[in-house]
Every structure is written in C-alpha cells, then in structure tokens.
PDB file of C-alpha atoms in Angstrom:
ATOM      1  CA  UNK A1028      91.115 -16.116  33.539  1.00  0.00           C
ATOM      2  CA  UNK A1029      88.615 -16.839  31.792  1.00  0.00           C
ATOM      3  CA  UNK A1030      88.238 -20.972  30.450  1.00  0.00           C
ATOM      4  CA  UNK A1031      88.820 -21.849  27.276  1.00  0.00           C
ATOM      5  CA  UNK A1032      86.276 -23.672  25.024  1.00  0.00           C
ATOM      6  CA  UNK A1033      86.426 -27.696  26.000  1.00  0.00           C
ATOM      7  CA  UNK A1034      85.856 -31.061  24.138  1.00  0.00           C
ATOM      8  CA  UNK A1035      83.263 -33.663  24.377  1.00  0.00           C
ATOM      9  CA  UNK A1036      84.849 -35.788  26.212  1.00  0.00           C
ATOM     10  CA  UNK A1037      84.431 -33.349  29.142  1.00  0.00           C
ATOM     11  CA  UNK A1038      81.967 -30.854  29.862  1.00  0.00           C
ATOM     12  CA  UNK A1039      82.393 -28.661  33.000  1.00  0.00           C
ATOM     13  CA  UNK A1040      79.835 -28.154  35.171  1.00  0.00           C
ATOM     14  CA  UNK A1041      78.492 -24.616  34.318  1.00  0.00           C
ATOM     15  CA  UNK A1042      75.736 -21.964  36.289  1.00  0.00           C
ATOM     16  CA  UNK A1043      72.556 -21.416  34.988  1.00  0.00           C
ATOM     17  CA  UNK A1044      70.584 -18.404  35.911  1.00  0.00           C
ATOM     18  CA  UNK A1045      66.791 -17.626  36.173  1.00  0.00           C
ATOM     19  CA  UNK A1046      66.012 -14.060  36.781  1.00  0.00           C
ATOM     20  CA  UNK A1047      62.596 -13.047  37.241  1.00  0.00           C
ATOM     21  CA  UNK A1048      60.626 -10.454  38.325  1.00  0.00           C
ATOM     22  CA  UNK A1049      59.538 -12.503  41.851  1.00  0.00           C
ATOM     23  CA  UNK A1050      62.639 -14.518  42.339  1.00  0.00           C
ATOM     24  CA  UNK A1051      66.399 -15.011  40.863  1.00  0.00           C
ATOM     25  CA  UNK A1052      67.279 -18.840  40.501  1.00  0.00           C
ATOM     26  CA  UNK A1053      70.371 -20.133  39.857  1.00  0.00           C
ATOM     27  CA  UNK A1054      72.189 -23.390  39.733  1.00  0.00           C
ATOM     28  CA  UNK A1055      75.386 -25.690  38.938  1.00  0.00           C
ATOM     29  CA  UNK A1056      74.308 -27.414  36.429  1.00  0.00           C
ATOM     30  CA  UNK A1057      76.769 -30.416  35.407  1.00  0.00           C
ATOM     31  CA  UNK A1058      77.645 -30.978  31.626  1.00  0.00           C
ATOM     32  CA  UNK A1059      75.178 -33.453  31.174  1.00  0.00           C
ATOM     33  CA  UNK A1060      72.459 -30.845  32.404  1.00  0.00           C
ATOM     34  CA  UNK A1061      72.012 -32.244  35.947  1.00  0.00           C
ATOM     35  CA  UNK A1062      71.624 -30.009  38.742  1.00  0.00           C
ATOM     36  CA  UNK A1063      74.188 -30.068  41.145  1.00  0.00           C
ATOM     37  CA  UNK A1064      73.512 -27.344  43.602  1.00  0.00           C
ATOM     38  CA  UNK A1065      70.550 -25.011  43.683  1.00  0.00           C
ATOM     39  CA  UNK A1066      69.593 -21.349  45.657  1.00  0.00           C
ATOM     40  CA  UNK A1067      66.906 -18.710  45.212  1.00  0.00           C
ATOM     41  CA  UNK A1068      65.721 -15.514  46.374  1.00  0.00           C
ATOM     42  CA  UNK A1069      64.040 -12.627  45.982  1.00  0.00           C
ATOM     43  CA  UNK A1070      64.360 -10.466  42.999  1.00  0.00           C
ATOM     44  CA  UNK A1071      65.996  -6.748  44.117  1.00  0.00           C
ATOM     45  CA  UNK A1072      63.674  -4.580  42.282  1.00  0.00           C
ATOM     46  CA  UNK A1073      64.575  -1.382  43.733  1.00  0.00           C
ATOM     47  CA  UNK A1074      67.625  -0.073  41.486  1.00  0.00           C
ATOM     48  CA  UNK A1075      70.194  -2.171  38.560  1.00  0.00           C
ATOM     49  CA  UNK A1076      73.167  -1.710  40.328  1.00  0.00           C
ATOM     50  CA  UNK A1077      71.329  -3.235  43.571  1.00  0.00           C
ATOM     51  CA  UNK A1078      70.372  -6.225  41.346  1.00  0.00           C
ATOM     52  CA  UNK A1079      73.612  -6.924  39.463  1.00  0.00           C
ATOM     53  CA  UNK A1080      75.421  -7.454  43.486  1.00  0.00           C
ATOM     54  CA  UNK A1081      72.531  -9.717  44.163  1.00  0.00           C
ATOM     55  CA  UNK A1082      73.085 -11.493  40.954  1.00  0.00           C
ATOM     56  CA  UNK A1083      76.719 -12.208  41.764  1.00  0.00           C
ATOM     57  CA  UNK A1084      76.175 -12.933  45.137  1.00  0.00           C
ATOM     58  CA  UNK A1085      73.828 -15.632  43.748  1.00  0.00           C
ATOM     59  CA  UNK A1086      76.237 -17.155  41.237  1.00  0.00           C
ATOM     60  CA  UNK A1087      78.786 -17.014  43.718  1.00  0.00           C
ATOM     61  CA  UNK A1088      77.013 -18.881  46.602  1.00  0.00           C
ATOM     62  CA  UNK A1089      76.262 -22.020  44.128  1.00  0.00           C
ATOM     63  CA  UNK A1090      79.052 -22.216  42.920  1.00  0.00           C
ATOM     64  CA  UNK A1091      81.144 -22.129  46.473  1.00  0.00           C
ATOM     65  CA  UNK A1092      83.845 -24.818  46.186  1.00  0.00           C
ATOM     66  CA  UNK A1093      83.468 -25.508  42.365  1.00  0.00           C
ATOM     67  CA  UNK A1094      84.968 -24.193  39.714  1.00  0.00           C
ATOM     68  CA  UNK A1095      82.467 -23.634  36.722  1.00  0.00           C
ATOM     69  CA  UNK A1096      83.209 -22.823  33.186  1.00  0.00           C
ATOM     70  CA  UNK A1097      80.968 -20.382  32.918  1.00  0.00           C
ATOM     71  CA  UNK A1098      77.663 -18.913  33.426  1.00  0.00           C
ATOM     72  CA  UNK A1099      74.492 -17.956  31.500  1.00  0.00           C
ATOM     73  CA  UNK A1100      71.499 -16.352  32.061  1.00  0.00           C
ATOM     74  CA  UNK A1101      67.487 -16.441  31.242  1.00  0.00           C
ATOM     75  CA  UNK A1102      66.244 -12.765  31.236  1.00  0.00           C
ATOM     76  CA  UNK A1103      62.869 -11.708  30.910  1.00  0.00           C
ATOM     77  CA  UNK A1104      64.429  -8.837  28.394  1.00  0.00           C
ATOM     78  CA  UNK A1105      65.208  -6.821  24.796  1.00  0.00           C
ATOM     79  CA  UNK A1106      69.174  -8.240  23.970  1.00  0.00           C
ATOM     80  CA  UNK A1107      70.894  -7.143  21.150  1.00  0.00           C
ATOM     81  CA  UNK A1108      73.100 -10.485  21.015  1.00  0.00           C
ATOM     82  CA  UNK A1109      75.471  -8.681  18.223  1.00  0.00           C
ATOM     83  CA  UNK A1110      76.719  -6.952  21.753  1.00  0.00           C
ATOM     84  CA  UNK A1111      75.429  -8.821  24.948  1.00  0.00           C
ATOM     85  CA  UNK A1112      73.474  -5.437  26.171  1.00  0.00           C
ATOM     86  CA  UNK A1113      70.034  -5.639  27.462  1.00  0.00           C
ATOM     87  CA  UNK A1114      68.170  -3.038  25.456  1.00  0.00           C
ATOM     88  CA  UNK A1115      65.274  -3.039  28.122  1.00  0.00           C
ATOM     89  CA  UNK A1116      63.562  -5.581  30.353  1.00  0.00           C
ATOM     90  CA  UNK A1117      59.880  -6.265  31.785  1.00  0.00           C
ATOM     91  CA  UNK A1118      59.551  -6.062  35.787  1.00  0.00           C
ATOM     92  CA  UNK A1119      63.047  -5.910  36.397  1.00  0.00           C
ATOM     93  CA  UNK A1120      65.758  -2.670  36.802  1.00  0.00           C
ATOM     94  CA  UNK A1121      67.960  -3.483  33.483  1.00  0.00           C
ATOM     95  CA  UNK A1122      67.615  -1.293  30.402  1.00  0.00           C
ATOM     96  CA  UNK A1123      70.527  -0.233  28.641  1.00  0.00           C
ATOM     97  CA  UNK A1124      73.267  -2.908  29.869  1.00  0.00           C
ATOM     98  CA  UNK A1125      76.312  -3.880  28.546  1.00  0.00           C
ATOM     99  CA  UNK A1126      75.056  -7.420  30.247  1.00  0.00           C
ATOM    100  CA  UNK A1127      77.540  -9.939  29.351  1.00  0.00           C
ATOM    101  CA  UNK A1128      80.316  -7.857  29.904  1.00  0.00           C
ATOM    102  CA  UNK A1129      79.402  -6.703  33.047  1.00  0.00           C
ATOM    103  CA  UNK A1130      78.637 -10.103  34.265  1.00  0.00           C
ATOM    104  CA  UNK A1131      82.083 -11.855  32.785  1.00  0.00           C
ATOM    105  CA  UNK A1132      83.917  -8.357  34.649  1.00  0.00           C
ATOM    106  CA  UNK A1133      82.539  -9.350  37.806  1.00  0.00           C
ATOM    107  CA  UNK A1134      82.219 -13.022  37.772  1.00  0.00           C
ATOM    108  CA  UNK A1135      85.730 -13.235  35.792  1.00  0.00           C
ATOM    109  CA  UNK A1136      84.027 -16.475  33.883  1.00  0.00           C
ATOM    110  CA  UNK A1137      82.810 -15.790  30.147  1.00  0.00           C
ATOM    111  CA  UNK A1138      78.503 -15.312  30.190  1.00  0.00           C
ATOM    112  CA  UNK A1139      76.070 -15.788  27.229  1.00  0.00           C
ATOM    113  CA  UNK A1140      72.493 -14.271  28.282  1.00  0.00           C
ATOM    114  CA  UNK A1141      69.253 -14.908  26.539  1.00  0.00           C
ATOM    115  CA  UNK A1142      65.501 -14.130  26.728  1.00  0.00           C
ATOM    116  CA  UNK A1143      64.496 -16.327  29.378  1.00  0.00           C
ATOM    117  CA  UNK A1144      61.415 -18.371  26.807  1.00  0.00           C
ATOM    118  CA  UNK A1145      64.262 -19.298  24.337  1.00  0.00           C
ATOM    119  CA  UNK A1146      66.479 -20.817  27.016  1.00  0.00           C
ATOM    120  CA  UNK A1147      63.390 -22.338  28.651  1.00  0.00           C
ATOM    121  CA  UNK A1148      62.942 -23.288  25.185  1.00  0.00           C
ATOM    122  CA  UNK A1149      66.200 -24.523  25.062  1.00  0.00           C
ATOM    123  CA  UNK A1150      66.271 -27.010  27.956  1.00  0.00           C
ATOM    124  CA  UNK A1151      63.179 -28.810  26.728  1.00  0.00           C
ATOM    125  CA  UNK A1152      64.566 -29.308  23.526  1.00  0.00           C
ATOM    126  CA  UNK A1153      67.865 -30.619  24.895  1.00  0.00           C
ATOM    127  CA  UNK A1154      66.595 -33.004  27.448  1.00  0.00           C
ATOM    128  CA  UNK A1155      62.614 -32.113  27.872  1.00  0.00           C
ATOM    129  CA  UNK A1156      59.541 -32.535  25.916  1.00  0.00           C
ATOM    130  CA  UNK A1157      61.116 -31.848  22.433  1.00  0.00           C
ATOM    131  CA  UNK A1158      64.210 -33.737  23.456  1.00  0.00           C
ATOM    132  CA  UNK A1159      65.679 -34.487  19.681  1.00  0.00           C
ATOM    133  CA  UNK A1160      63.173 -32.523  17.820  1.00  0.00           C
ATOM    134  CA  UNK A1161      65.128 -29.584  15.639  1.00  0.00           C
ATOM    135  CA  UNK A1162      61.880 -27.076  14.647  1.00  0.00           C
ATOM    136  CA  UNK A1163      60.733 -26.035  18.088  1.00  0.00           C
ATOM    137  CA  UNK A1164      57.937 -23.456  19.072  1.00  0.00           C
ATOM    138  CA  UNK A1165      57.884 -22.462  22.400  1.00  0.00           C
ATOM    139  CA  UNK A1166      55.257 -20.978  24.439  1.00  0.00           C
ATOM    140  CA  UNK A1167      55.199 -19.667  27.983  1.00  0.00           C
ATOM    141  CA  UNK A1168      52.043 -18.290  29.516  1.00  0.00           C
ATOM    142  CA  UNK A1169      52.236 -16.379  32.795  1.00  0.00           C
ATOM    143  CA  UNK A1170      52.290 -12.837  33.623  1.00  0.00           C
ATOM    144  CA  UNK A1171      52.775 -12.916  30.070  1.00  0.00           C
ATOM    145  CA  UNK A1172      53.409 -14.794  27.369  1.00  0.00           C
ATOM    146  CA  UNK A1173      56.820 -15.298  26.366  1.00  0.00           C
ATOM    147  CA  UNK A1174      58.429 -17.151  23.211  1.00  0.00           C
ATOM    148  CA  UNK A1175      60.909 -19.113  22.051  1.00  0.00           C
ATOM    149  CA  UNK A1176      62.420 -20.870  18.866  1.00  0.00           C
ATOM    150  CA  UNK A1177      64.233 -23.619  18.429  1.00  0.00           C
ATOM    151  CA  UNK A1178      64.806 -23.385  14.026  1.00  0.00           C
ATOM    152  CA  UNK A1179      67.034 -26.308  12.637  1.00  0.00           C
ATOM    153  CA  UNK A1180      68.321 -27.139  16.056  1.00  0.00           C
ATOM    154  CA  UNK A1181      69.155 -23.662  16.617  1.00  0.00           C
ATOM    155  CA  UNK A1182      67.920 -20.837  18.981  1.00  0.00           C
ATOM    156  CA  UNK A1183      66.539 -18.275  16.424  1.00  0.00           C
ATOM    157  CA  UNK A1184      67.034 -15.028  17.779  1.00  0.00           C
ATOM    158  CA  UNK A1185      66.510 -12.316  14.710  1.00  0.00           C
ATOM    159  CA  UNK A1186      68.593 -10.174  13.011  1.00  0.00           C
ATOM    160  CA  UNK A1187      69.617  -8.302  16.728  1.00  0.00           C
ATOM    161  CA  UNK A1188      68.739 -10.763  18.961  1.00  0.00           C
ATOM    162  CA  UNK A1189      65.376  -9.377  20.002  1.00  0.00           C
ATOM    163  CA  UNK A1190      63.342 -11.624  17.851  1.00  0.00           C
ATOM    164  CA  UNK A1191      60.909 -14.615  19.028  1.00  0.00           C
ATOM    165  CA  UNK A1192      58.565 -12.197  20.881  1.00  0.00           C
ATOM    166  CA  UNK A1193      55.750 -14.726  20.287  1.00  0.00           C
ATOM    167  CA  UNK A1194      53.661 -13.399  23.170  1.00  0.00           C
ATOM    168  CA  UNK A1195      53.217 -10.385  20.694  1.00  0.00           C
ATOM    169  CA  UNK A1196      51.457 -11.913  17.846  1.00  0.00           C
ATOM    170  CA  UNK A1197      47.663  -9.817  17.469  1.00  0.00           C
ATOM    171  CA  UNK A1198      44.836 -12.283  17.082  1.00  0.00           C
ATOM    172  CA  UNK A1199      42.342  -9.965  16.870  1.00  0.00           C
ATOM    173  CA  UNK A1200      43.355  -6.012  15.871  1.00  0.00           C
ATOM    174  CA  UNK A1201      40.195  -5.022  17.699  1.00  0.00           C
ATOM    175  CA  UNK A1202      40.949  -6.749  20.743  1.00  0.00           C
ATOM    176  CA  UNK A1203      41.895  -5.593  24.270  1.00  0.00           C
ATOM    177  CA  UNK A1204      45.278  -3.320  24.633  1.00  0.00           C
ATOM    178  CA  UNK A1205      48.608  -5.233  25.256  1.00  0.00           C
ATOM    179  CA  UNK A1206      50.217  -5.396  28.797  1.00  0.00           C
ATOM    180  CA  UNK A1207      53.752  -3.284  29.712  1.00  0.00           C
ATOM    181  CA  UNK A1208      55.116  -1.072  26.563  1.00  0.00           C
ATOM    182  CA  UNK A1209      53.253  -2.877  23.561  1.00  0.00           C
ATOM    183  CA  UNK A1210      51.445  -0.546  21.553  1.00  0.00           C
ATOM    184  CA  UNK A1211      49.254  -3.121  19.676  1.00  0.00           C
ATOM    185  CA  UNK A1212      45.742  -4.933  20.582  1.00  0.00           C
ATOM    186  CA  UNK A1213      44.624  -7.975  21.010  1.00  0.00           C
ATOM    187  CA  UNK A1214      48.327 -10.280  21.100  1.00  0.00           C
ATOM    188  CA  UNK A1215      48.069 -13.652  22.680  1.00  0.00           C
ATOM    189  CA  UNK A1216      49.867 -11.897  25.436  1.00  0.00           C
ATOM    190  CA  UNK A1217      46.505 -10.378  26.967  1.00  0.00           C
ATOM    191  CA  UNK A1218      44.497 -13.045  25.691  1.00  0.00           C
ATOM    192  CA  UNK A1219      46.117 -16.530  26.529  1.00  0.00           C
ATOM    193  CA  UNK A1220      47.919 -14.921  30.143  1.00  0.00           C
ATOM    194  CA  UNK A1221      46.841 -14.733  33.512  1.00  0.00           C
ATOM    195  CA  UNK A1222      45.291 -11.413  32.039  1.00  0.00           C
ATOM    196  CA  UNK A1223      43.420 -13.961  29.218  1.00  0.00           C
ATOM    197  CA  UNK A1224      42.305 -16.373  32.004  1.00  0.00           C
ATOM    198  CA  UNK A1225      40.490 -13.455  33.986  1.00  0.00           C
ATOM    199  CA  UNK A1226      38.946 -11.208  31.306  1.00  0.00           C
ATOM    200  CA  UNK A1227      37.616 -14.979  29.950  1.00  0.00           C
ATOM    201  CA  UNK A1228      36.287 -15.630  33.645  1.00  0.00           C
ATOM    202  CA  UNK A1229      34.632 -12.305  33.697  1.00  0.00           C
ATOM    203  CA  UNK A1230      32.681 -12.850  29.964  1.00  0.00           C
ATOM    204  CA  UNK A1231      31.418 -16.194  31.385  1.00  0.00           C
ATOM    205  CA  UNK A1232      30.287 -14.267  34.735  1.00  0.00           C
ATOM    206  CA  UNK A1233      28.252 -12.025  32.705  1.00  0.00           C
ATOM    207  CA  UNK A1234      27.302 -14.852  29.775  1.00  0.00           C
ATOM    208  CA  UNK A1235      26.013 -17.084  32.917  1.00  0.00           C
ATOM    209  CA  UNK A1236      24.784 -14.688  35.609  1.00  0.00           C
ATOM    210  CA  UNK A1237      23.224 -17.850  37.416  1.00  0.00           C
ATOM    211  CA  UNK A1238      26.291 -19.933  37.625  1.00  0.00           C
ATOM    212  CA  UNK A1239      29.418 -20.083  39.510  1.00  0.00           C
ATOM    213  CA  UNK A1240      31.296 -17.612  38.507  1.00  0.00           C
ATOM    214  CA  UNK A1241      28.319 -15.315  38.332  1.00  0.00           C
ATOM    215  CA  UNK A1242      27.713 -15.981  41.724  1.00  0.00           C
ATOM    216  CA  UNK A1243      31.339 -15.798  42.326  1.00  0.00           C
ATOM    217  CA  UNK A1244      31.367 -11.740  40.504  1.00  0.00           C
ATOM    218  CA  UNK A1245      27.823 -11.053  42.539  1.00  0.00           C
ATOM    219  CA  UNK A1246      30.058 -11.152  45.721  1.00  0.00           C
ATOM    220  CA  UNK A1247      32.769  -9.335  44.455  1.00  0.00           C
ATOM    221  CA  UNK A1248      35.278 -12.284  44.326  1.00  0.00           C
ATOM    222  CA  UNK A1249      38.526 -11.433  42.377  1.00  0.00           C
ATOM    223  CA  UNK A1250      39.013 -13.731  39.751  1.00  0.00           C
ATOM    224  CA  UNK A1251      42.693 -14.848  40.082  1.00  0.00           C
ATOM    225  CA  UNK A1252      43.938 -17.206  37.239  1.00  0.00           C
ATOM    226  CA  UNK A1253      45.488 -20.068  39.777  1.00  0.00           C
ATOM    227  CA  UNK A1254      41.738 -19.792  41.422  1.00  0.00           C
ATOM    228  CA  UNK A1255      39.664 -20.472  38.216  1.00  0.00           C
ATOM    229  CA  UNK A1256      42.418 -23.238  37.202  1.00  0.00           C
ATOM    230  CA  UNK A1257      41.737 -25.213  40.657  1.00  0.00           C
ATOM    231  CA  UNK A1258      38.074 -24.870  39.823  1.00  0.00           C
ATOM    232  CA  UNK A1259      38.214 -25.749  36.749  1.00  0.00           C
ATOM    233  CA  UNK A1260      40.139 -28.396  37.839  1.00  0.00           C
ATOM    234  CA  UNK A1261      37.552 -29.751  39.959  1.00  0.00           C
ATOM    235  CA  UNK A1262      35.209 -30.042  37.280  1.00  0.00           C
ATOM    236  CA  UNK A1263      33.301 -26.833  37.786  1.00  0.00           C
ATOM    237  CA  UNK A1264      31.793 -26.318  33.925  1.00  0.00           C
ATOM    238  CA  UNK A1265      32.174 -22.745  33.803  1.00  0.00           C
ATOM    239  CA  UNK A1266      35.724 -22.253  35.008  1.00  0.00           C
ATOM    240  CA  UNK A1267      36.084 -25.006  32.312  1.00  0.00           C
ATOM    241  CA  UNK A1268      34.454 -22.789  29.697  1.00  0.00           C
ATOM    242  CA  UNK A1269      37.648 -20.314  30.694  1.00  0.00           C
ATOM    243  CA  UNK A1270      40.023 -22.456  29.741  1.00  0.00           C
ATOM    244  CA  UNK A1271      37.942 -23.366  26.047  1.00  0.00           C
ATOM    245  CA  UNK A1272      38.428 -19.478  25.494  1.00  0.00           C
ATOM    246  CA  UNK A1273      41.863 -18.718  26.361  1.00  0.00           C
ATOM    247  CA  UNK A1274      42.226 -22.272  24.437  1.00  0.00           C
ATOM    248  CA  UNK A1275      41.319 -21.500  21.368  1.00  0.00           C
ATOM    249  CA  UNK A1276      42.747 -18.362  20.998  1.00  0.00           C
ATOM    250  CA  UNK A1277      45.743 -20.611  22.024  1.00  0.00           C
ATOM    251  CA  UNK A1278      45.072 -22.497  18.562  1.00  0.00           C
ATOM    252  CA  UNK A1279      44.861 -19.217  16.722  1.00  0.00           C
ATOM    253  CA  UNK A1280      47.843 -18.353  17.214  1.00  0.00           C
ATOM    254  CA  UNK A1281      49.667 -21.940  16.902  1.00  0.00           C
ATOM    255  CA  UNK A1282      47.742 -21.824  13.636  1.00  0.00           C
ATOM    256  CA  UNK A1283      49.293 -18.474  12.852  1.00  0.00           C
ATOM    257  CA  UNK A1284      52.820 -20.259  14.106  1.00  0.00           C
ATOM    258  CA  UNK A1285      52.696 -23.386  11.859  1.00  0.00           C
ATOM    259  CA  UNK A1286      52.021 -21.894   8.920  1.00  0.00           C
ATOM    260  CA  UNK A1287      54.996 -19.447   9.318  1.00  0.00           C
ATOM    261  CA  UNK A1288      57.359 -22.066  11.093  1.00  0.00           C
ATOM    262  CA  UNK A1289      55.920 -25.256   9.783  1.00  0.00           C
ATOM    263  CA  UNK A1290      57.493 -26.561  13.648  1.00  0.00           C
ATOM    264  CA  UNK A1291      57.597 -30.659  14.177  1.00  0.00           C
ATOM    265  CA  UNK A1292      56.404 -29.112  18.510  1.00  0.00           C
ATOM    266  CA  UNK A1293      54.963 -26.730  20.494  1.00  0.00           C
ATOM    267  CA  UNK A1294      55.763 -26.571  24.113  1.00  0.00           C
ATOM    268  CA  UNK A1295      54.038 -24.381  26.261  1.00  0.00           C
ATOM    269  CA  UNK A1296      54.556 -24.248  29.484  1.00  0.00           C
ATOM    270  CA  UNK A1297      54.312 -21.226  32.270  1.00  0.00           C
ATOM    271  CA  UNK A1298      51.381 -21.222  35.263  1.00  0.00           C
ATOM    272  CA  UNK A1299      48.510 -20.715  32.708  1.00  0.00           C
ATOM    273  CA  UNK A1300      49.504 -23.882  30.592  1.00  0.00           C
ATOM    274  CA  UNK A1301      49.580 -25.961  33.813  1.00  0.00           C
ATOM    275  CA  UNK A1302      45.973 -26.240  33.061  1.00  0.00           C
ATOM    276  CA  UNK A1303      46.702 -29.188  30.663  1.00  0.00           C
ATOM    277  CA  UNK A1304      44.513 -30.731  28.262  1.00  0.00           C
ATOM    278  CA  UNK A1305      41.867 -28.376  29.797  1.00  0.00           C
ATOM    279  CA  UNK A1306      43.527 -25.902  27.667  1.00  0.00           C
ATOM    280  CA  UNK A1307      46.216 -27.870  25.110  1.00  0.00           C
ATOM    281  CA  UNK A1308      42.719 -29.414  24.247  1.00  0.00           C
ATOM    282  CA  UNK A1309      40.575 -26.913  22.956  1.00  0.00           C
ATOM    283  CA  UNK A1310      43.831 -25.555  21.303  1.00  0.00           C
ATOM    284  CA  UNK A1311      44.698 -28.369  19.697  1.00  0.00           C
ATOM    285  CA  UNK A1312      41.325 -28.348  18.044  1.00  0.00           C
ATOM    286  CA  UNK A1313      41.378 -24.750  17.004  1.00  0.00           C
ATOM    287  CA  UNK A1314      45.009 -25.234  15.503  1.00  0.00           C
ATOM    288  CA  UNK A1315      43.818 -28.050  13.474  1.00  0.00           C
ATOM    289  CA  UNK A1316      41.139 -26.217  12.092  1.00  0.00           C
ATOM    290  CA  UNK A1317      43.063 -22.989  11.376  1.00  0.00           C
ATOM    291  CA  UNK A1318      46.251 -24.002   9.948  1.00  0.00           C
ATOM    292  CA  UNK A1319      47.186 -24.918   6.410  1.00  0.00           C
ATOM    293  CA  UNK A1320      46.843 -28.010   4.871  1.00  0.00           C
ATOM    294  CA  UNK A1321      50.104 -30.169   5.073  1.00  0.00           C
ATOM    295  CA  UNK A1322      51.551 -27.190   8.080  1.00  0.00           C
ATOM    296  CA  UNK A1323      49.383 -28.322  10.473  1.00  0.00           C
ATOM    297  CA  UNK A1324      51.524 -31.550  12.040  1.00  0.00           C
ATOM    298  CA  UNK A1325      53.251 -30.167  14.929  1.00  0.00           C
ATOM    299  CA  UNK A1326      51.896 -31.978  18.331  1.00  0.00           C
ATOM    300  CA  UNK A1327      51.193 -29.958  21.279  1.00  0.00           C
ATOM    301  CA  UNK A1328      52.510 -31.170  24.163  1.00  0.00           C
ATOM    302  CA  UNK A1329      52.842 -29.328  27.723  1.00  0.00           C
ATOM    303  CA  UNK A1330      56.388 -28.249  28.690  1.00  0.00           C
ATOM    304  CA  UNK A1331      58.154 -30.833  30.963  1.00  0.00           C
ATOM    305  CA  UNK A1332      61.185 -29.507  33.051  1.00  0.00           C
ATOM    306  CA  UNK A1333      58.752 -27.104  35.374  1.00  0.00           C
ATOM    307  CA  UNK A1334      60.601 -24.217  37.325  1.00  0.00           C
ATOM    308  CA  UNK A1335      64.188 -25.278  36.816  1.00  0.00           C
ATOM    309  CA  UNK A1336      63.470 -24.954  33.102  1.00  0.00           C
ATOM    310  CA  UNK A1337      65.557 -21.411  33.210  1.00  0.00           C
ATOM    311  CA  UNK A1338      68.200 -22.385  35.088  1.00  0.00           C
ATOM    312  CA  UNK A1339      69.292 -25.409  32.990  1.00  0.00           C
ATOM    313  CA  UNK A1340      68.572 -23.774  29.789  1.00  0.00           C
ATOM    314  CA  UNK A1341      70.996 -20.607  30.449  1.00  0.00           C
ATOM    315  CA  UNK A1342      73.334 -23.652  31.639  1.00  0.00           C
ATOM    316  CA  UNK A1343      72.707 -25.375  28.224  1.00  0.00           C
ATOM    317  CA  UNK A1344      73.195 -22.231  26.403  1.00  0.00           C
ATOM    318  CA  UNK A1345      76.851 -20.766  27.845  1.00  0.00           C
ATOM    319  CA  UNK A1346      77.849 -24.729  27.673  1.00  0.00           C
ATOM    320  CA  UNK A1347      76.666 -24.797  23.914  1.00  0.00           C
ATOM    321  CA  UNK A1348      78.123 -21.433  22.856  1.00  0.00           C
ATOM    322  CA  UNK A1349      81.178 -20.995  25.208  1.00  0.00           C
ATOM    323  CA  UNK A1350      82.464 -24.412  26.546  1.00  0.00           C
ATOM    324  CA  UNK A1351      80.901 -27.477  24.934  1.00  0.00           C
ATOM    325  CA  UNK A1352      79.073 -29.395  21.727  1.00  0.00           C
ATOM    326  CA  UNK A1353      75.513 -29.552  22.246  1.00  0.00           C
ATOM    327  CA  UNK A1354      74.008 -32.091  24.692  1.00  0.00           C
TER     328      UNK A1354
END
C-alpha cells in the first residue's frame, strides 16, 4: 500500500538513492535528514534490467526492518518530470524508461526522481552550505559538470524537467568539443571538469617545459586530475597555475549564471571542487570582474555534504514532494 502524505508533526524515514556510473549509494534517512543506515554497490552497467534489479535489492537492504514512506532517486539523467520518464543517461544504461512507475511498482512505495546535481543542490540548501538560501546555483565538478538550481526555494527544472544542464553553457564558441552527446564546443563540461584540469595541465606543460609538469610530460606521465590537485595542494607553482586557468573558466560561467539568475549563493562541489580556494579564489576574482554591476552579489562557497549530498538530497526530494513539508 502506498503511504499517504504526512503532517509536520511526524516525518517518517525515507530512502535516498544516488546512482552514478561507478557506484550506487542508498541510505535510510530520517525525516530530519539524518542517515540511519547506508549501503553501496558497484553499478551494474551491462544491462538496464540488471541495473533495475540491483537498485531494488539495494533499497531493500537499507530499509530492512524499517517502514520507509517513500524513495527518492538522484540520477545522472535527463528526465521528463511530467511523466517521471528517464529520457537519456550519462554512463548508465537507463533510457526511455518510465522510472517512477517502475520503481513504485517494484518497491510498493511512492517514488520521486530528479537529476543528481539537482538533488545535491537541494541537500546543500536544506542542511548544507546553502542552508536558508532561496536562490542557489550549484555546480558539481567531476568527470563532467552537473548543475542544480534552487529558485524561490524550489528546484527549477524547466518546461519538461530537463533543464539546469548548466555544465553545457558554452563559454568559448571555438573551444574544444564537448563530451558525451553534447554537440557544442567550449562548454563548462569540458573546461572545468577533470578533462579541463588535464587540458590545462597539458597547456602549462607546453608553456613551461622546464617546470614540473613539463618534466612529467617529457617522461610520458599522464596528467590525472587527482594527481595535479595533489601537486597544487603541495605548493607546486605549475600545478597551482593549472587551477588558476580552470578557475578563470569557472568564473566566466559564474558571471553568466549571476547575470541570468541573480542567486544568493554559488555552491561548488565534486571531485574537482575539492581543490578549494586553489580553484575558487581565481573563480571569484574572474566572476567579480565580469558580472554586471549589482548582479554579482552571490558568495561562492564549497559544498559541505561531500559524498552524502546525493542520498540526502534524494531523501529530501521525496520528503518534500510526496511525504512531508520541507525540512
């Protein structure tokens, strides 16, 4: 039997699921957004049927012995929110699927679904770096660039639910081709992601062949984003320069988003975002230089919830939309 909406006096637990190309994380989450139980598995990428079975098993594992009132999902996908249909996905085998109906049927629970960056933004707005803010832009910088928008306290999804693809704002019309199925060039997706870090490292290595990155290139070393970040955090000037370049690209994007949305806050997360002020310092400087007078008032802050943002945001999604009032 499907759960009925609850009042403010009692917020039952729900399950939040964060589905990624490497792992699926699930958590039983209280009505106050505290994690009560958790589990994670490596993502099944061979077939849609196998992936759906895996999701169901994972949800059941974290909810054993409990009576969750619903389940929320954060997916790396384009979603038609009018129907709860996953249109297309990045790095996982979900496509043209009535996901909400399928999960509700299999689990016997009300289900809600949104893009993974949107649910991360919701979590940060409710209990993280943007707590109390009503107008928030979030970017998650990793293999790609995810975007989440909170406007007037609510997630903004666009006309069918496939909006807020902020990583696909082009800031260089003649820049490098974008990743995946995007037909554009010079998008944030390719300039401020791990791909962007590698490209900037290659640029610095060519400009400074006598430097640390130039020497690494001469040895045939690969410029993995994590390694470049570690070098920058240890004070290597060439690696620091890499994050100045990536930060400047990010600042251009933030100025554009500021002019369009006039947010209170920018929240920056993801693996590349973990560079902290090495990245955010140059980004803030470029953003302030480019934003329209009066529009560039938003603070630029790092995300606080780390790898838990996805499951917590998915839980907040189902609590707010199907079960209870906003936390």
